[in-house]
Amino acid sequence: MSSLPTIAILGAGSMGGAILHGVVSSGRAGGVTVTNRTRAKAAALADLAGVTSIALEDEPAGNARAAASADVVLIGVKPAMVPDLLAEIGPHLRAGAIVVSLAAGVTIATFERILGPDAVVLRSMPNTPAVVGKAVTGLAAGTNAGADAVAAARGVFETVGTVLEVPEERIDALSTISGSGPAYVFLLIEELTKAAIGKGFAEDEARVLAEQTFIGAAALLAASGEDPAELRRRVTSPKGTTEKAIEVLQEARLDEVFARATDAALVRTKELAAGA
Ligand SMILES: NC(=O)c1ccc[n+]([C@@H]2O[C@H](COP(=O)([O-])OP(=O)(O)OC[C@H]3O[C@@H](n4cnc5c(N)ncnc54)[C@H](OP(=O)(O)O)[C@@H]3O)[C@@H](O)[C@H]2O)c1
């Protein structure tokens, strides 16, 4: 595998930090500079191999130096901070630098307006399993992001999982599935744990049963290459016990529940984008 481009991560917190760890553990990092506000955050990343970690507390112009050092610049600060950060780094970007947003809800148009009409911009929506290298990241190309820029950004996100390229207008919908999705899965695990407690298991036993069932089923899905409906059928013998449970779950119209839940998330995304 070839080396990754030089990378800057401006705001290496939960998400930027997860991507940093993926990039470093890939063994293909071609030089990474990261910034955070506080000295403590910066110090925690300073020992990673090949990483230059800057605290803005010590070096107020650190974002400009980091941006100038990289071919791919990831923007990992909170959405409200993005416009100021872009205005700060714009004059320091290398010619042809690829700017990749991690920020939820900030449009490519905002990036291109602040950085200028020639800026090469992509927008991403990763999810928290990035921390363990199992993210799904939606990636949308801006006006000037051609195949090479998309491939460079894809290479970075593939160090923390799988990448799906979509047009920007699909990013909000994607976010309601994979961005918020880990929370839906954790909720299902919590509810199955409660059911186990209701059947008389101690809390620690209930957690083992529910959590390992989700982890094991997901691993089986990944390893088998089968689709989930087929794997479900293999557990569901005709007239058996599982069939009875599945009937009850289907009566609860989980299809409608998931459609309504993701619709609600989409409405909220639009409200947030409008500043509500
Ligand atoms: N977490 C998720 O599940 C997730 C998923 C998809 C997208 N995102 C996006 O990822 C972005 C970051 O979210 P997060 O959860 O990773 O937040 P976070 O943990 O708070 O990370 C933000 C980081 O930015 C640093 N920072 C603040 N101001 C800065 C500045 N001016 N220049 C450079 N660094 C600065 C902070 O450093 P200090 O702590 O030292 O101040 C912090 O480490 C957001 O835009 C969010 O929408 C997050």
Coordinates of N, CA, C and O and ligand atoms in Angstrom, one line a residue, residues 10-16 35-38 41 56 63 76-79 81 85 102-104 125-126 128, ligand 1:
L10 N -6.9 19.7 12.2 CA -7.1 20.9 13.0 C -8.3 20.6 14.0 O -9.4 20.6 13.5
G11 N -8.0 20.3 15.2 CA -9.0 19.9 16.2 C -9.0 18.4 16.2 O -9.9 17.7 15.6
A12 N -8.0 17.8 17.0 CA -7.9 16.4 17.1 C -8.6 15.9 18.4 O -7.9 15.5 19.3
G13 N -9.9 16.0 18.5 CA -10.6 15.6 19.7 C -11.1 14.2 19.5 O -10.3 13.3 19.0
S14 N -12.4 13.9 19.8 CA -12.9 12.5 19.7 C -12.8 12.0 18.3 O -12.2 11.0 18.1
M15 N -13.4 12.8 17.4 CA -13.4 12.2 16.0 C -12.1 12.4 15.3 O -11.5 11.5 14.7
G16 N -11.5 13.6 15.4 CA -10.2 13.9 14.7 C -9.2 13.0 15.3 O -8.3 12.4 14.6
T35 N -3.6 19.8 15.7 CA -3.7 21.0 16.7 C -4.9 20.7 17.6 O -5.9 20.1 17.3
N36 N -4.7 21.3 18.8 CA -5.8 21.3 19.8 C -5.6 22.6 20.6 O -4.5 23.3 20.5
R37 N -6.6 23.1 21.3 CA -6.5 24.3 22.1 C -5.5 24.1 23.3 O -4.6 24.8 23.4
T38 N -5.8 23.1 24.0 CA -5.1 22.9 25.3 C -3.9 22.1 25.3 O -3.7 21.2 24.4
K41 N -4.4 18.2 26.0 CA -4.8 17.5 24.8 C -3.6 17.2 23.8 O -3.4 16.1 23.3
L56 N -2.5 25.2 20.8 CA -2.6 26.7 20.5 C -2.3 27.5 21.7 O -1.9 28.7 21.5
N63 N -2.5 26.7 14.0 CA -3.4 26.2 12.9 C -2.8 26.5 11.5 O -2.8 25.7 10.6
G76 N -11.6 19.4 12.2 CA -12.2 18.6 13.3 C -12.7 19.3 14.4 O -12.9 18.8 15.5
V77 N -12.9 20.7 14.3 CA -13.4 21.5 15.4 C -14.9 21.4 15.4 O -15.5 20.9 14.4
K78 N -15.6 21.9 16.4 CA -17.0 21.9 16.5 C -17.6 22.8 15.4 O -16.9 23.8 15.0
P79 N -18.8 22.5 14.9 CA -19.3 23.2 13.7 C -19.3 24.7 13.8 O -18.9 25.4 12.9
M81 N -17.3 26.6 15.2 CA -16.0 27.2 15.1 C -15.4 27.2 13.7 O -14.3 27.7 13.5
L85 N -12.1 29.3 11.8 CA -10.9 28.5 11.6 C -10.5 28.6 10.1 O -9.3 28.8 9.7
L102 N -15.0 17.5 8.8 CA -15.6 16.4 9.7 C -16.9 17.0 10.3 O -17.6 16.3 11.0
A103 N -17.1 18.3 10.2 CA -18.1 19.0 10.9 C -19.5 18.7 10.4 O -19.8 19.0 9.3
A104 N -20.4 18.3 11.4 CA -21.8 18.0 11.0 C -22.5 19.3 10.7 O -22.3 20.3 11.4
M125 N -18.9 12.4 6.8 CA -19.7 12.1 8.0 C -19.3 10.7 8.5 O -19.8 9.7 8.1
P126 N -18.3 10.7 9.4 CA -17.9 9.4 10.0 C -18.8 9.1 11.1 O -19.7 9.8 11.5
T128 N -18.8 7.0 15.3 CA -17.9 6.7 16.4 C -17.2 5.4 16.4 O -16.1 5.3 17.0
Ligands
LIG1 N1 -18.1 12.6 17.7 C1 -18.8 12.1 16.7 O1 -19.5 11.1 16.8 C2 -18.8 12.9 15.4 C3 -19.3 12.2 14.3 C4 -19.3 12.9 13.0 C5 -18.8 14.2 13.0 N2 -18.3 14.8 14.1 C6 -17.8 16.2 14.0 O2 -16.4 16.2 14.4 C7 -16.2 17.5 14.9 C8 -15.5 17.4 16.3 O3 -16.4 16.7 17.2 P1 -15.8 15.9 18.4 O4 -16.9 15.1 19.0 O5 -14.5 15.2 18.0 O6 -15.5 17.1 19.4 P2 -14.3 17.3 20.4 O7 -13.9 16.0 21.0 O8 -14.6 18.4 21.3 O9 -13.0 17.8 19.5 C9 -12.8 19.1 19.1 C10 -11.3 19.4 19.3 O10 -11.1 20.7 18.7 C11 -10.1 21.3 19.5 N3 -10.2 22.7 19.2 C12 -11.1 23.7 19.7 N4 -10.8 24.8 19.2 C13 -9.8 24.7 18.3 C14 -9.2 25.5 17.4 N5 -9.5 26.8 17.2 N6 -8.2 25.0 16.6 C15 -7.8 23.7 16.7 N7 -8.4 22.9 17.5 C16 -9.4 23.3 18.3 C17 -10.5 20.9 20.9 O11 -9.3 21.0 21.7 P3 -9.5 21.4 23.3 O12 -10.3 20.3 23.9 O13 -8.0 21.4 23.8 O14 -10.2 22.7 23.4 C18 -10.9 19.5 20.7 O15 -9.9 18.5 21.0 C19 -17.5 18.2 15.0 O16 -17.5 19.2 14.0 C20 -18.5 17.2 14.8 O17 -19.6 17.7 14.1 C21 -18.3 14.1 15.3

